[in-house]
Amino acid sequence: MQMRLGTAQACVGSQSAAPEHLRAAAEGLSEALTEVRRITAGLTPAVLVERGLLEAIRILAHRLSTEVVQVVVADSVTTVPALAPAVETAAYRIAAEAMTNAVRHSGARRGVGLTVTPTSLTVKVSDDGNGLGGGGVPGTGLASCTERAEEIGGTTGVRTGPHGTAVHATLPLTRQGRERGGS
């Protein structure tokens, strides 16, 4: 919704009162999102419980797609085995953060890949955009991806350049890390 409000702000001429109303709406939404994130930080997203990881990521990709940006989930994985709730939640939240960053910042087409091995799940989000700004230094969103992965014994990595960014997280199929409150 924040991205769509931003798009609306960019499309509206300054001759009307709409830009001020859109700005106020964007600020109110930002405050509400901050509070919701604080409350739900450790909870399993309902879509995971209802639909499972693969379908939840596809739903998120569809929701993030716009008229300009298409977010596509690779068809290479058709099923994901039953995962520990902490692993599934970490995978979903990492994919969500990386996809949102790609849509918000890269100006490119996106892809999301899931790879399952006997011992791990790899989530990879890549785009063909303009890479990370600021000398390729990951921000707080990518830092939260690393934290989520490390909490359950996983790892993350970021590769960026002038032709895109790839974020990947390799997560154990069983939870190994420290306990996270509320999950």
PDB file of N, CA, C and O in Angstrom, residues 9 12-14 16-27:
ATOM      1  N   GLN A   9       1.156   9.608  -5.363  1.00  0.00           N
ATOM      2  CA  GLN A   9       1.738  10.929  -5.110  1.00  0.00           C
ATOM      3  C   GLN A   9       2.507  11.423  -6.335  1.00  0.00           C
ATOM      4  O   GLN A   9       2.440  12.595  -6.684  1.00  0.00           O
ATOM      5  N   VAL A  12      -0.055  12.586  -9.238  1.00  0.00           N
ATOM      6  CA  VAL A  12      -0.995  13.686  -9.009  1.00  0.00           C
ATOM      7  C   VAL A  12      -0.278  15.014  -9.176  1.00  0.00           C
ATOM      8  O   VAL A  12       0.812  15.220  -8.655  1.00  0.00           O
ATOM      9  N   GLY A  13      -0.913  15.916  -9.879  1.00  0.00           N
ATOM     10  CA  GLY A  13      -0.352  17.253 -10.054  1.00  0.00           C
ATOM     11  C   GLY A  13      -0.399  18.049  -8.764  1.00  0.00           C
ATOM     12  O   GLY A  13      -1.245  17.841  -7.903  1.00  0.00           O
ATOM     13  N   SER A  14       0.519  18.980  -8.642  1.00  0.00           N
ATOM     14  CA  SER A  14       0.582  19.792  -7.424  1.00  0.00           C
ATOM     15  C   SER A  14      -0.497  20.868  -7.371  1.00  0.00           C
ATOM     16  O   SER A  14      -0.577  21.609  -6.402  1.00  0.00           O
ATOM     17  N   SER A  16      -3.642  20.382  -7.082  1.00  0.00           N
ATOM     18  CA  SER A  16      -4.795  19.982  -6.277  1.00  0.00           C
ATOM     19  C   SER A  16      -4.371  19.773  -4.821  1.00  0.00           C
ATOM     20  O   SER A  16      -3.194  19.829  -4.483  1.00  0.00           O
ATOM     21  N   ALA A  17      -5.358  19.472  -3.982  1.00  0.00           N
ATOM     22  CA  ALA A  17      -5.087  19.186  -2.575  1.00  0.00           C
ATOM     23  C   ALA A  17      -4.676  17.730  -2.371  1.00  0.00           C
ATOM     24  O   ALA A  17      -4.272  17.347  -1.281  1.00  0.00           O
ATOM     25  N   ALA A  18      -4.759  16.925  -3.415  1.00  0.00           N
ATOM     26  CA  ALA A  18      -4.480  15.493  -3.296  1.00  0.00           C
ATOM     27  C   ALA A  18      -3.077  15.175  -2.775  1.00  0.00           C
ATOM     28  O   ALA A  18      -2.945  14.285  -1.933  1.00  0.00           O
ATOM     29  N   PRO A  19      -2.010  15.852  -3.219  1.00  0.00           N
ATOM     30  CA  PRO A  19      -0.680  15.482  -2.708  1.00  0.00           C
ATOM     31  C   PRO A  19      -0.570  15.564  -1.190  1.00  0.00           C
ATOM     32  O   PRO A  19       0.037  14.700  -0.563  1.00  0.00           O
ATOM     33  N   GLU A  20      -1.181  16.578  -0.585  1.00  0.00           N
ATOM     34  CA  GLU A  20      -1.127  16.712   0.868  1.00  0.00           C
ATOM     35  C   GLU A  20      -1.903  15.597   1.558  1.00  0.00           C
ATOM     36  O   GLU A  20      -1.447  15.039   2.560  1.00  0.00           O
ATOM     37  N   HIS A  21      -3.048  15.222   1.008  1.00  0.00           N
ATOM     38  CA  HIS A  21      -3.833  14.127   1.581  1.00  0.00           C
ATOM     39  C   HIS A  21      -3.100  12.797   1.419  1.00  0.00           C
ATOM     40  O   HIS A  21      -3.098  11.971   2.336  1.00  0.00           O
ATOM     41  N   LEU A  22      -2.472  12.594   0.273  1.00  0.00           N
ATOM     42  CA  LEU A  22      -1.704  11.366   0.046  1.00  0.00           C
ATOM     43  C   LEU A  22      -0.500  11.295   0.981  1.00  0.00           C
ATOM     44  O   LEU A  22      -0.174  10.225   1.514  1.00  0.00           O
ATOM     45  N   ARG A  23       0.170  12.409   1.200  1.00  0.00           N
ATOM     46  CA  ARG A  23       1.309  12.447   2.119  1.00  0.00           C
ATOM     47  C   ARG A  23       0.862  12.092   3.526  1.00  0.00           C
ATOM     48  O   ARG A  23       1.485  11.284   4.218  1.00  0.00           O
ATOM     49  N   ALA A  24      -0.260  12.674   3.964  1.00  0.00           N
ATOM     50  CA  ALA A  24      -0.774  12.387   5.305  1.00  0.00           C
ATOM     51  C   ALA A  24      -1.175  10.910   5.421  1.00  0.00           C
ATOM     52  O   ALA A  24      -0.911  10.271   6.451  1.00  0.00           O
ATOM     53  N   ALA A  25      -1.781  10.372   4.381  1.00  0.00           N
ATOM     54  CA  ALA A  25      -2.153   8.955   4.384  1.00  0.00           C
ATOM     55  C   ALA A  25      -0.911   8.073   4.451  1.00  0.00           C
ATOM     56  O   ALA A  25      -0.878   7.085   5.190  1.00  0.00           O
ATOM     57  N   ALA A  26       0.126   8.425   3.702  1.00  0.00           N
ATOM     58  CA  ALA A  26       1.372   7.656   3.708  1.00  0.00           C
ATOM     59  C   ALA A  26       2.024   7.689   5.087  1.00  0.00           C
ATOM     60  O   ALA A  26       2.524   6.670   5.580  1.00  0.00           O
ATOM     61  N   GLU A  27       2.023   8.845   5.745  1.00  0.00           N
ATOM     62  CA  GLU A  27       2.599   8.955   7.087  1.00  0.00           C
ATOM     63  C   GLU A  27       1.807   8.124   8.092  1.00  0.00           C
ATOM     64  O   GLU A  27       2.387   7.425   8.928  1.00  0.00           O
TER      65      GLU A  27
END
